[in-house]
Coordinates of C-alpha atoms in Angstrom, one line a residue:
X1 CA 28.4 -52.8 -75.9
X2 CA 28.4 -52.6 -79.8
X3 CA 28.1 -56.3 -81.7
X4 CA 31.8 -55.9 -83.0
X5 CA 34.9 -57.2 -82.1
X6 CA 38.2 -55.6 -80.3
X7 CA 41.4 -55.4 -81.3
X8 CA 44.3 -54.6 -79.3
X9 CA 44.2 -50.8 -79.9
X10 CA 40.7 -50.8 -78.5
X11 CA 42.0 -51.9 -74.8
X12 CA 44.5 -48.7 -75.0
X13 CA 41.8 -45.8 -75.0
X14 CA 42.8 -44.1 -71.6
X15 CA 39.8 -43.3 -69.9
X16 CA 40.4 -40.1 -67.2
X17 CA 38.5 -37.9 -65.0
X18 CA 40.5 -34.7 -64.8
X19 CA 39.4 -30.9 -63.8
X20 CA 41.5 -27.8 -64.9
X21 CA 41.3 -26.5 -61.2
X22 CA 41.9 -27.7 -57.8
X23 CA 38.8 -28.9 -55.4
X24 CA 37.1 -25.9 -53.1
X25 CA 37.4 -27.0 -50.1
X26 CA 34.7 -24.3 -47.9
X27 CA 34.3 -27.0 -44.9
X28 CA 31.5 -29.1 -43.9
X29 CA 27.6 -27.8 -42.8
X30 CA 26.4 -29.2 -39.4
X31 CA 23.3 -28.0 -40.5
X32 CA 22.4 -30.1 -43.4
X33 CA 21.1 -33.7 -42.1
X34 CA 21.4 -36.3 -45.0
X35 CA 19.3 -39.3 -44.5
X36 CA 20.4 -39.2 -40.6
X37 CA 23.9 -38.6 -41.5
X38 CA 26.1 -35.1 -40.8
X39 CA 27.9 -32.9 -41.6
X40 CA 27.3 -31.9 -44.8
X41 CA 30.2 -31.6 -47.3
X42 CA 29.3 -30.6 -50.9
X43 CA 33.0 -30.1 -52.0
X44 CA 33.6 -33.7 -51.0
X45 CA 30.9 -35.4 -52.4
X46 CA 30.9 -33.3 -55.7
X47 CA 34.8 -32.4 -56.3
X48 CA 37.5 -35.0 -54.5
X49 CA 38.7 -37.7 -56.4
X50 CA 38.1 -41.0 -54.7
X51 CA 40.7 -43.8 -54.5
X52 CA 41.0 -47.2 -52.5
X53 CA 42.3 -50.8 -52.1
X54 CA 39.1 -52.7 -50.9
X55 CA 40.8 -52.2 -46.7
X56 CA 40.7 -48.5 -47.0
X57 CA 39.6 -45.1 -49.3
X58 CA 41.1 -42.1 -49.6
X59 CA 39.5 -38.5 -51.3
X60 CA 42.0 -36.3 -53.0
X61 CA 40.9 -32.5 -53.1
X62 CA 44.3 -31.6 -55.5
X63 CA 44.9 -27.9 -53.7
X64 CA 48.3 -26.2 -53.9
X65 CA 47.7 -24.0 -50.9
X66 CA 46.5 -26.8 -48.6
X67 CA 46.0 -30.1 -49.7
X68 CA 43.5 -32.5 -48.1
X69 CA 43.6 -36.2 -48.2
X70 CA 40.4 -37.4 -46.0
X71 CA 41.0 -41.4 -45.5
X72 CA 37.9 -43.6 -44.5
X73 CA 38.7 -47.6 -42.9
X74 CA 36.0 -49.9 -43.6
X75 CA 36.0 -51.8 -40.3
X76 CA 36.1 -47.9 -38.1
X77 CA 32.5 -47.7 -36.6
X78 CA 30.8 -46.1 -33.9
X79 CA 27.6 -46.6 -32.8
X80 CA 25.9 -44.8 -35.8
X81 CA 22.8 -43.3 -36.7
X82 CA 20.4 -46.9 -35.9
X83 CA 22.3 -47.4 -32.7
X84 CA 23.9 -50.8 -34.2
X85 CA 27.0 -49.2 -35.5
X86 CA 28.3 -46.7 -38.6
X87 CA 31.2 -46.2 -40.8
X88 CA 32.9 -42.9 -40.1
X89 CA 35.9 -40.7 -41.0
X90 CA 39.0 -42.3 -39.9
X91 CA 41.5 -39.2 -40.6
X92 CA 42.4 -36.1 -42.2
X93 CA 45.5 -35.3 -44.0
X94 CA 46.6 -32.3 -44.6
X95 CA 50.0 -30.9 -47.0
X96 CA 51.1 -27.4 -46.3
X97 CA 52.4 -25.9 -49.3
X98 CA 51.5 -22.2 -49.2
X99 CA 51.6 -21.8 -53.5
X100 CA 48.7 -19.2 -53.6
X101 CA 49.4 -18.4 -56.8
X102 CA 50.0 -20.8 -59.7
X103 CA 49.4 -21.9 -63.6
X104 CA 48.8 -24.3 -66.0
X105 CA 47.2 -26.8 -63.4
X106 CA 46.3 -30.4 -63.7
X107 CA 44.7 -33.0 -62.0
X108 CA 43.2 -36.2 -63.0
X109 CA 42.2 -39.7 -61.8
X110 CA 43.3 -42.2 -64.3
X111 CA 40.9 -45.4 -64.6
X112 CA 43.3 -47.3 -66.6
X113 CA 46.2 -47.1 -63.5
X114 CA 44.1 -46.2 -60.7
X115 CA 46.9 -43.5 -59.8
X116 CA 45.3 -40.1 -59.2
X117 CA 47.8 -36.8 -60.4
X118 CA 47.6 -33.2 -60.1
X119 CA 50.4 -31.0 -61.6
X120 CA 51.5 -26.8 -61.6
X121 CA 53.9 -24.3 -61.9
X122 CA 54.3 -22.1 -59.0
X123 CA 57.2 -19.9 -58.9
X124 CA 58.9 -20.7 -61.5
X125 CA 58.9 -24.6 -60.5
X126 CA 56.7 -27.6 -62.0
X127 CA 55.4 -29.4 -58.9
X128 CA 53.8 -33.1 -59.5
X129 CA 52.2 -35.7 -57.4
X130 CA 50.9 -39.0 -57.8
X131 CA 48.8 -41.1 -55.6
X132 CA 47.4 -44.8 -55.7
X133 CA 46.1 -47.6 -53.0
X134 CA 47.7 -50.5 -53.3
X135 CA 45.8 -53.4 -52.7
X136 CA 49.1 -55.8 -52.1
X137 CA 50.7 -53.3 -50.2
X138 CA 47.7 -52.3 -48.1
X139 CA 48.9 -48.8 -48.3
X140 CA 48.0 -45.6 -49.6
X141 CA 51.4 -44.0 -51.4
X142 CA 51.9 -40.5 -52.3
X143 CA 54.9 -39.3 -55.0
X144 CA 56.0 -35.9 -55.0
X145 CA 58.3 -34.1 -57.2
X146 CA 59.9 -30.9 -58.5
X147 CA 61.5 -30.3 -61.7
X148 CA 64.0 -28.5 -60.0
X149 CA 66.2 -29.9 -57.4
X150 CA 65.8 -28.5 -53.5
X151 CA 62.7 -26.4 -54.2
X152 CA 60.2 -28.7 -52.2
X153 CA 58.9 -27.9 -49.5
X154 CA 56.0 -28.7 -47.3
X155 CA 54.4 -29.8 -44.2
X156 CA 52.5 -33.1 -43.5
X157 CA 49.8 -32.4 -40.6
X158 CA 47.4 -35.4 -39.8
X159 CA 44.1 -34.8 -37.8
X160 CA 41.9 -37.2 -35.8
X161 CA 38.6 -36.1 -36.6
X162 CA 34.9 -35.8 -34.8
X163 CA 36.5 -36.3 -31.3
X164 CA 34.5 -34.7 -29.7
X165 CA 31.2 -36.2 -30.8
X166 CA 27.3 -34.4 -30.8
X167 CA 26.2 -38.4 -29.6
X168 CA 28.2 -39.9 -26.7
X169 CA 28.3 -43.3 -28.6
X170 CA 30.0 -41.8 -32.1
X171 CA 32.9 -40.5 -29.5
X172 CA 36.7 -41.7 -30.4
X173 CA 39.5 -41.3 -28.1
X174 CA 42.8 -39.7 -30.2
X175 CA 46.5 -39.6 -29.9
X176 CA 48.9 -37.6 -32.1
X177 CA 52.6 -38.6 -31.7
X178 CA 55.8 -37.8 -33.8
X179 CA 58.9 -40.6 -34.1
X180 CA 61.4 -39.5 -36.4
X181 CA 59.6 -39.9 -40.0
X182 CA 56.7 -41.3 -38.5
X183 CA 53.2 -40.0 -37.8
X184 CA 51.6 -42.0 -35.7
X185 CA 47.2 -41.4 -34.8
X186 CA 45.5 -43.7 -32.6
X187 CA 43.0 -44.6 -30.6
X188 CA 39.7 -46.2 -29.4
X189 CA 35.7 -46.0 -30.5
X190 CA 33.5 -45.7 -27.8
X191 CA 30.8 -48.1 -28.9
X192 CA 32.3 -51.5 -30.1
X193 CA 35.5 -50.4 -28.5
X194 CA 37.3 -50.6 -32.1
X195 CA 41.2 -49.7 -31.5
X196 CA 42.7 -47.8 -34.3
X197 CA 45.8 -47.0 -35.7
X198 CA 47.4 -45.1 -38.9
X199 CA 50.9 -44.4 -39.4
X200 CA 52.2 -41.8 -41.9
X201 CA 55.9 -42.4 -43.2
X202 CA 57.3 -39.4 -44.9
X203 CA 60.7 -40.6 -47.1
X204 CA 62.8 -37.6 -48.2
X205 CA 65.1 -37.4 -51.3
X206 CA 67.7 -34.7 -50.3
X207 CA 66.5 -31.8 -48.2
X208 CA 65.9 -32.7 -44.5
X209 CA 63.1 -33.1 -42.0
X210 CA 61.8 -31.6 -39.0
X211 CA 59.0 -32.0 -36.4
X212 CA 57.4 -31.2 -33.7
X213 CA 54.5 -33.0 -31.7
X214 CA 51.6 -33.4 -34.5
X215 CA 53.4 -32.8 -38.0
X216 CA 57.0 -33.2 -40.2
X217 CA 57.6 -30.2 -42.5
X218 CA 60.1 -31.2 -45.4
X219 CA 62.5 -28.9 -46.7
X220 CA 64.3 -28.4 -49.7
X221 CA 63.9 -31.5 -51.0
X222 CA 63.8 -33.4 -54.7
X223 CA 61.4 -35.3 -54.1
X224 CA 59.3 -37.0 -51.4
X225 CA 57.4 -40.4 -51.0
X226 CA 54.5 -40.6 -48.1
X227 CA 53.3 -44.0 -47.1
X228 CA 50.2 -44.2 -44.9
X229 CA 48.8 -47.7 -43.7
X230 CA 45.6 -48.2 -41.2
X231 CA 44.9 -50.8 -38.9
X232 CA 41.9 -51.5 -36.2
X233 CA 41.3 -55.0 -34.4
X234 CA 38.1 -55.9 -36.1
X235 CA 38.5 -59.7 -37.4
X236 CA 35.8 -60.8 -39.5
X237 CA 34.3 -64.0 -37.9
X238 CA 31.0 -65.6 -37.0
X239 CA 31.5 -63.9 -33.4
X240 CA 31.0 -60.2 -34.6
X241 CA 27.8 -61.3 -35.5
X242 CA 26.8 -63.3 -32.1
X243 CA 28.3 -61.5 -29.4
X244 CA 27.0 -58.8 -27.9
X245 CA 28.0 -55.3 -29.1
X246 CA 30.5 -54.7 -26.1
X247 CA 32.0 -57.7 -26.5
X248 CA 32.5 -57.9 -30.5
X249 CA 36.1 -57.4 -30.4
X250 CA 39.1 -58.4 -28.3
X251 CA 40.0 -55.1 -26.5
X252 CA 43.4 -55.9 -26.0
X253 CA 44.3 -56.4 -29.4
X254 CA 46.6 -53.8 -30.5
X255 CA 46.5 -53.4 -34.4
X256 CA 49.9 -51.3 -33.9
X257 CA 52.7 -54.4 -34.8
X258 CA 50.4 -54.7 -37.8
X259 CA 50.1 -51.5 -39.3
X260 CA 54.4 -50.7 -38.4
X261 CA 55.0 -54.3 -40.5
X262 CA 52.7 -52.8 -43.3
X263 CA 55.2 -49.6 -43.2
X264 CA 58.0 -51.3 -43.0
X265 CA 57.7 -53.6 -45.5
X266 CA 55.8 -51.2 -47.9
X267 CA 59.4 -48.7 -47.2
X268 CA 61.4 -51.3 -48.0
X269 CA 60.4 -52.1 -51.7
X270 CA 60.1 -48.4 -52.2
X271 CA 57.9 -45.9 -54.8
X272 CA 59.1 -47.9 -58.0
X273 CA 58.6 -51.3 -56.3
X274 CA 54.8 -50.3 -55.0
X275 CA 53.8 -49.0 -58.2
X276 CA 55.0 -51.8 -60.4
X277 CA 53.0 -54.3 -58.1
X278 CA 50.0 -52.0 -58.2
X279 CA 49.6 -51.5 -61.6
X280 CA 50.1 -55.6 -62.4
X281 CA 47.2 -56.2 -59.9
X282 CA 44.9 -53.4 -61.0
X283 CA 45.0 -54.0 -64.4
X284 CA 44.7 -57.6 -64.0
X285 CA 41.9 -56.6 -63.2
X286 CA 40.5 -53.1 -65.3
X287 CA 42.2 -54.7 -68.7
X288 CA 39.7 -57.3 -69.1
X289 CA 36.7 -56.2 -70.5
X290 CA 36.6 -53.2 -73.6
X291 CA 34.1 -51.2 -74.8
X292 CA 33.9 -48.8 -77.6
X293 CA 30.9 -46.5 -78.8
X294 CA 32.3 -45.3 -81.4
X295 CA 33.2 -42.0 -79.6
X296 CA 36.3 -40.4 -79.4
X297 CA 38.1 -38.9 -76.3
X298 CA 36.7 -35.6 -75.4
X299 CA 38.6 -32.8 -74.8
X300 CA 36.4 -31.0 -72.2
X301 CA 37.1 -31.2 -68.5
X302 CA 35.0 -34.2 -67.2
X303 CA 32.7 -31.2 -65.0
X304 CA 31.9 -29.6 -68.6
X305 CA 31.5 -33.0 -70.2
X306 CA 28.9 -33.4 -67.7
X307 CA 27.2 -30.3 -68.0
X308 CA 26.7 -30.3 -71.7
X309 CA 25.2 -33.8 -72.0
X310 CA 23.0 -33.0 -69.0
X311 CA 21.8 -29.8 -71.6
X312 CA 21.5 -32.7 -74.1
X313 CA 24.5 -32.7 -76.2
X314 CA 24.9 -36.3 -75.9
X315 CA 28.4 -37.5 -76.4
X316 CA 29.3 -41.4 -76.4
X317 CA 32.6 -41.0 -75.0
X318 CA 31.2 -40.4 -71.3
X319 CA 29.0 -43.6 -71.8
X320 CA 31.9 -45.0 -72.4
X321 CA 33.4 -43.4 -69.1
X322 CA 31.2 -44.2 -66.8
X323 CA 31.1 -47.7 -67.4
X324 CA 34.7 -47.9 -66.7
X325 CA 34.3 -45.6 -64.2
X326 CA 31.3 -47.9 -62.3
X327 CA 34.2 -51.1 -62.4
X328 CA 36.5 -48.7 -61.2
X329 CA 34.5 -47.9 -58.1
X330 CA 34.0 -51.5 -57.6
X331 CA 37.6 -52.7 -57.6
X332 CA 38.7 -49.8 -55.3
X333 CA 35.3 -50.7 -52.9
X334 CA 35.3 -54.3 -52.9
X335 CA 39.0 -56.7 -53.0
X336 CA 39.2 -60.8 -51.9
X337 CA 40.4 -60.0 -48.4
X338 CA 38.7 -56.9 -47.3
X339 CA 35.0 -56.2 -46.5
X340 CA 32.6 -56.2 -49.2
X341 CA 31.9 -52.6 -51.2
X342 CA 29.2 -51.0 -48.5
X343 CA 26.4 -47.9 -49.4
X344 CA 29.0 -45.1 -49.9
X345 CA 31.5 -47.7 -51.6
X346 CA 34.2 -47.0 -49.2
X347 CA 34.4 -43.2 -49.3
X348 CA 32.9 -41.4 -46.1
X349 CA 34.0 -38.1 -44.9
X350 CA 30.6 -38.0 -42.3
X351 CA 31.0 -38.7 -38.4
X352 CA 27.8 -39.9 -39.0
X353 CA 27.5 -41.3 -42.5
X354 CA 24.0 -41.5 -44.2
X355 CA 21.9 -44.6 -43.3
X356 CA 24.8 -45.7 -41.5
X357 CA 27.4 -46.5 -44.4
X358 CA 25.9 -50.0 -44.1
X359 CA 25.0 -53.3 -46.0
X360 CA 21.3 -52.6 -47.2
X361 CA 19.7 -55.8 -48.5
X362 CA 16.8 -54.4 -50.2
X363 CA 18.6 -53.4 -53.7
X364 CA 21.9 -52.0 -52.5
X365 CA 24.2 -55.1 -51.9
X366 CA 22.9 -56.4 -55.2
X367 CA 23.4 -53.4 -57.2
X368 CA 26.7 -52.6 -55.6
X369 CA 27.6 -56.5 -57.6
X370 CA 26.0 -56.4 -60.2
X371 CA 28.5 -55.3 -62.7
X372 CA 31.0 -58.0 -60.8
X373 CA 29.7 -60.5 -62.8
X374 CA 29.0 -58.4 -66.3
X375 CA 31.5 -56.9 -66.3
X376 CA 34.2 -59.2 -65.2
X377 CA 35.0 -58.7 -61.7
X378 CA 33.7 -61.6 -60.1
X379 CA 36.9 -61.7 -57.8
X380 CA 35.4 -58.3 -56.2
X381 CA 32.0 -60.7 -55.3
X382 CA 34.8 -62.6 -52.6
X383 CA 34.6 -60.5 -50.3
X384 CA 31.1 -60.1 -50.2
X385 CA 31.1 -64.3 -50.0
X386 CA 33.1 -63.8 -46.7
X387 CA 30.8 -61.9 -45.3
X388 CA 28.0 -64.4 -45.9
X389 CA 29.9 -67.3 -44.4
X390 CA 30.6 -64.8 -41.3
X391 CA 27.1 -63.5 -40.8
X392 CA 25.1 -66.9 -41.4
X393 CA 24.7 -68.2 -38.1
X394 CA 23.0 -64.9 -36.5
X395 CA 20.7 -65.5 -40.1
X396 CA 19.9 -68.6 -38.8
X397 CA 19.1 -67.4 -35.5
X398 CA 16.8 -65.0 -37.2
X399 CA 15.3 -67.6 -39.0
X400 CA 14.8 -69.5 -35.9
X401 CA 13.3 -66.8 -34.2
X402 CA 10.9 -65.8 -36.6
X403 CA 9.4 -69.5 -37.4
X404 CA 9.0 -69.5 -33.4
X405 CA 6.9 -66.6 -33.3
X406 CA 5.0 -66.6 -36.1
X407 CA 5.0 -70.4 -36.9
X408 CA 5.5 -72.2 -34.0
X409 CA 4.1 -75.6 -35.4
X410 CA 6.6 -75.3 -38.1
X411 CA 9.3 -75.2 -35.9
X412 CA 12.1 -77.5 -35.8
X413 CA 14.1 -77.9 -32.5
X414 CA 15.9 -80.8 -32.6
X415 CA 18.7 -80.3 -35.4
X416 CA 16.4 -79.5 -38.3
X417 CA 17.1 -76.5 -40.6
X418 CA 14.9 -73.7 -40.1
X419 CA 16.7 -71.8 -42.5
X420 CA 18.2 -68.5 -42.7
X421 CA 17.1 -64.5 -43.1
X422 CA 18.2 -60.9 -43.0
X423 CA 16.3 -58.2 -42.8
X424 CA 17.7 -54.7 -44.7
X425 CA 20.1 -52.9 -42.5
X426 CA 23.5 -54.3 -41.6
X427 CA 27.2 -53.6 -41.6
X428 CA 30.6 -54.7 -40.4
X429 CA 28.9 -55.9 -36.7
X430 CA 25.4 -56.9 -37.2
X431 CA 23.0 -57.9 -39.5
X432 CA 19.4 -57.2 -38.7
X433 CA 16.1 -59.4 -39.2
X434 CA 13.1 -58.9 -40.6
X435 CA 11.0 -55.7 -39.9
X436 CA 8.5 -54.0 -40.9
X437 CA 10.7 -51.8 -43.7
X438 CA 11.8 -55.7 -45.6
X439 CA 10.6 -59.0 -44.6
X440 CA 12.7 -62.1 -45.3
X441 CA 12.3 -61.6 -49.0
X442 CA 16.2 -59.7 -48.6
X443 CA 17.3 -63.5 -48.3
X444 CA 15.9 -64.5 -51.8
X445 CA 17.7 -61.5 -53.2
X446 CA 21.0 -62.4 -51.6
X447 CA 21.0 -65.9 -51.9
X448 CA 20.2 -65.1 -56.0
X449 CA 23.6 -62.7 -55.7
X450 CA 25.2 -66.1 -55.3
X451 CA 23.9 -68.3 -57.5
X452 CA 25.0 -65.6 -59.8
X453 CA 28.7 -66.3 -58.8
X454 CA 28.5 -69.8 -59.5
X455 CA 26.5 -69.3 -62.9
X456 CA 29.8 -66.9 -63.8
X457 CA 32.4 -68.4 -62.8
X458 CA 31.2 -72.6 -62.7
X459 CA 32.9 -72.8 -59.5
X460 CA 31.7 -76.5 -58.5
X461 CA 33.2 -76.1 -54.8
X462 CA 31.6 -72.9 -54.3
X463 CA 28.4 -74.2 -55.8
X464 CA 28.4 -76.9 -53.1
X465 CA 30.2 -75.0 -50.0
X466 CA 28.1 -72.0 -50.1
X467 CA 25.5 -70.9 -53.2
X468 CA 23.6 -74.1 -53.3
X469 CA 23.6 -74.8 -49.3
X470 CA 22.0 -71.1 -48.9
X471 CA 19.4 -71.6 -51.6
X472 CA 18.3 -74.8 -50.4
X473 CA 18.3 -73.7 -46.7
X474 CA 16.2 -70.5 -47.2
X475 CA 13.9 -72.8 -49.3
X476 CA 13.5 -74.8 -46.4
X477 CA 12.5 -71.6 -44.2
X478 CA 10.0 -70.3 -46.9
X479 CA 8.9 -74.1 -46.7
X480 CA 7.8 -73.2 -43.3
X481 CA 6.7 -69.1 -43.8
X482 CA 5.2 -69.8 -46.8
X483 CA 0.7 -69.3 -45.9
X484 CA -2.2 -70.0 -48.5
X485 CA -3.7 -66.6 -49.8
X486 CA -6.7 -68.0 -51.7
X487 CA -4.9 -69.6 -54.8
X488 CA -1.4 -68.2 -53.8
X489 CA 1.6 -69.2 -51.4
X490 CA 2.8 -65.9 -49.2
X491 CA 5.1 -65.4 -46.9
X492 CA 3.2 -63.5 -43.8
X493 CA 3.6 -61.5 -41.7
X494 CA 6.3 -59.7 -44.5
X495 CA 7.0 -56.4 -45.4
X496 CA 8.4 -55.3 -49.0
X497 CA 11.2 -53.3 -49.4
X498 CA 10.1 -49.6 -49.0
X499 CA 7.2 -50.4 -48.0
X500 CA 5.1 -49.1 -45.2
X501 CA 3.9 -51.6 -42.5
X502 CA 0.8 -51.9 -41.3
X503 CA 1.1 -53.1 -37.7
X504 CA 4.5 -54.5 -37.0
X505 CA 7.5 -52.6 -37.0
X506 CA 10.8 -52.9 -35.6
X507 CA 12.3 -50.1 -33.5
X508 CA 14.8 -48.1 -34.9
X509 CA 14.4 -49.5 -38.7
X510 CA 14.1 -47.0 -41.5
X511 CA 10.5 -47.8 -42.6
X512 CA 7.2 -46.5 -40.5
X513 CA 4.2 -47.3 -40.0
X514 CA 1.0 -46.2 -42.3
X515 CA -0.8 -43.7 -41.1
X516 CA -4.7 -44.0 -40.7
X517 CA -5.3 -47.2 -41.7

């Protein structure tokens, strides 16, 4: 940031990602393997517009012909590409709208509002939509409009994807059912046994609806609002960590009652209502922090933008950008009440994502935070802190296991604290220990993410509940790790991060073993 200081006028610059064409949309490539994740979908990754609300993401592909919405849950894992569990697509959503041909096209994703919008004319009617995840409403909404009344017309076709998967454990069952304005998918993950659930209300201004068994076409409406909500019967605790992988969740817990009373309440206040309470909680959040490089708003497309500073025509006002556009990200990946901002954020359009779409404690957690603190977001670090609290007690196990095998003598049975570790790799369900890709030296790092919390916000209860009770505990395990290297303390046996190991390894971690000596 520039040594200057704001005014008013400087929190107004409206900051916006926006394309002059829709997506392409060719499909994804079976054939590409990225970092043990497939398929392959460059469109996706390089095109869609992400959006989210901490629970849930969505990517927006802004097509006229067919419009895809592909919608990713956090807390939807199968058994992934470690054998411990994976984030993986939860659904795809698809609008039927058949305008092949059309003009002066639109669409944009709006930092300021978080509301994603794509705009045409197609004959002879201007057709708009607008899109946002509400974090109070725990919803993903979708406005759409004509400027002409009775001319819209679509269908609204959901799809359960990777069914039928290449690894028996990244299998899903999947149901498809129509009730009135309802679309309801659901089902079960054959791994942890995760039941799932997404219901898609479609609310018509004039026109009317039809259906059949797997989709609602609208016709001739004004205008039409589409609430989707998602639900699985994953509950954060200390138990997802301990128990066994089979027995993780409670398999008779049926997430349906909750995702209809999301629905239902998020139909009741209505598109006005939802965006009002949207907007006050986003930018409760986005308004805080200002920053201003002297640049003015460009009037490329944000692909062109790209391209000609990449050629070196360096232009401020995408500095500028992508710093909003990094706390943007951040807000939409990470919220007080859902799971902490993972590898891909939240986005993954993969039945197998890369490097499991997990919690990687070598760099990734903390960079994924660092700009909660910085840059003013330190209520997006709560959900992170959950997660902590959740997964300590398997730490401690860790701990506990690797004092008794590599220091027994050190080893306190009887009530002591023999702290806490993590290796790299976790996720939602597990948290590994030490291997030979990281050694315990991820603990130092995370319990450093904390201490950052407290020196940010001053927080005297959290200082005491949680960031100084980690530090002091994993001091006491280095206390115990810790071996004389001529004039030096080390831990050993360790393993930096990235690192190859020279004799110990643990199966199915990312790192391997040097080669040769």
């Amino acid at each position: 940031m520039m040594n200057r200081s704001f005014s008013a006028k400087d929190t107004e610059r409206v900051y916006e990602i926006w394309e002059r064409e829709p997506a392409p949309n060719r499909g994804a490539d079976y054939s590409q393997v990225m970092s043990r994740g497939y398929p392959y979908d460059k469109d996706w990754e390089h095109w869609s517009y992400p959006i989210g609300n901490g629970y849930m993401g969505a990517n927006l592909f802004g097509r006229t012909d067919v419009e895809r919405i592909q919608i990713t849950e956090k807390t939807l894992h199968i058994q992934g590409p470690y054998g411990n569990g994976g984030v993986s697509n939860f659904a795809e959503l698809y609008l039927d709208f058949g305008h092949a041909s059309f003009s002066d096209y639109r669409r944009a994703l709006a930092l300021n509002t978080a509301m994603a919008t794509v705009s045409y004319e197609s004959g002879g009617v201007r057709y708009t939509r607008e899109h946002f995840a509400s974090y109070p409403g725990k919803a993903l909404v979708i406005r759409l409009a004509a400027d002409r009344a009775g001319t819209l017309s679509f269908s609204v076709r959901p799809r359960i994807p990777y069914v039928q998967a290449k690894q028996p454990g990244d299998g899903r069952t999947a149901t498809v059912a129509v009730d009135c304005d309802t679309i309801q998918l659901s089902g079960t993950t054959a791994f942890f046994h995760c039941n799932y659930e997404a219901q898609i209300k479609v609310l018509n201004e004039g026109g009317r609806l039809s259906r059949d068994n797997e989709s609602i076409t609208v016709a001739d409406a004004d205008s039409v609002t589409i609430l989707l909500a998602t639900g699985t019967n994953y509950r954060l605790g200390s138990d997802i960590f301990l128990n066994a992988d089979a027995e993780k969740l409670d398999r008779d817990l049926d997430p349906h009652e909750e995702v209809s009373d999301t629905i239902r309440r998020a139909a009741e206040k209505g598109y006005a209502t939802l965006k009002a309470e949207h907007l006050a909680d986003y930018r409760n959040l986005f308004d805080r922090v200002a920053v201003h490089l002297h640049a003015q708003p460009s009037p490329l497309p944000t692909s062109d933008l790209l391209a000609a500073y990449k050629e070196g025509k360096r232009d401020p006002w995408l500095e500028e950008l992508m710093f909003q556009y990094g706390r943007y990200l951040l807000i939409a990946s990470s919220r007080e009440k859902s799971l902490p901002a993972n590898l891909q954020g939240i986005w993954s359009q993969f039945e197998v994502t890369p490097w499991s779409g997990g919690y990687w404690h070598n760099i990734n957690v903390q960079m994924n935070y660092w700009g909660a603190m910085n840059a003013n977001l330190a209520e997006t670090f709560d959900a992170y802190i959950a997660y902590f609290k959740a997964y300590l007690p398997r730490a401690r196990l860790h701990a506990e296991q690797y004092v008794r095998e590599n220091k027994p003598d050190r080893l306190d049975l009887f009530g002591g604290d023999n702290g806490w570790i993590l290796g790299t790799g976790a996720n939602a369900y597990n948290i590994g220990g030490p291997g030979g890709h990281s050694g315990p030296g991820t603990g130092g790092f995370t319990s450093k993410l904390l201490m950052d919390a407290y020196l940010f916000t001053k927080d005297k209860a959290f200082l005491e509940d949680v960031a100084y009770s980690a530090m002091l505990s994993l001091s006491k395990f280095y206390a115990k790790a810790l071996s004389p290297h001529g004039d030096l303390l080390l831990v050993e046996p360790f393993a930096s991060p990235e690192q190859r190991a020279k004799e110990k390894q643990v199966a199915g971690m990312p790192g391997r073993l040097m080669e040769n000596g």
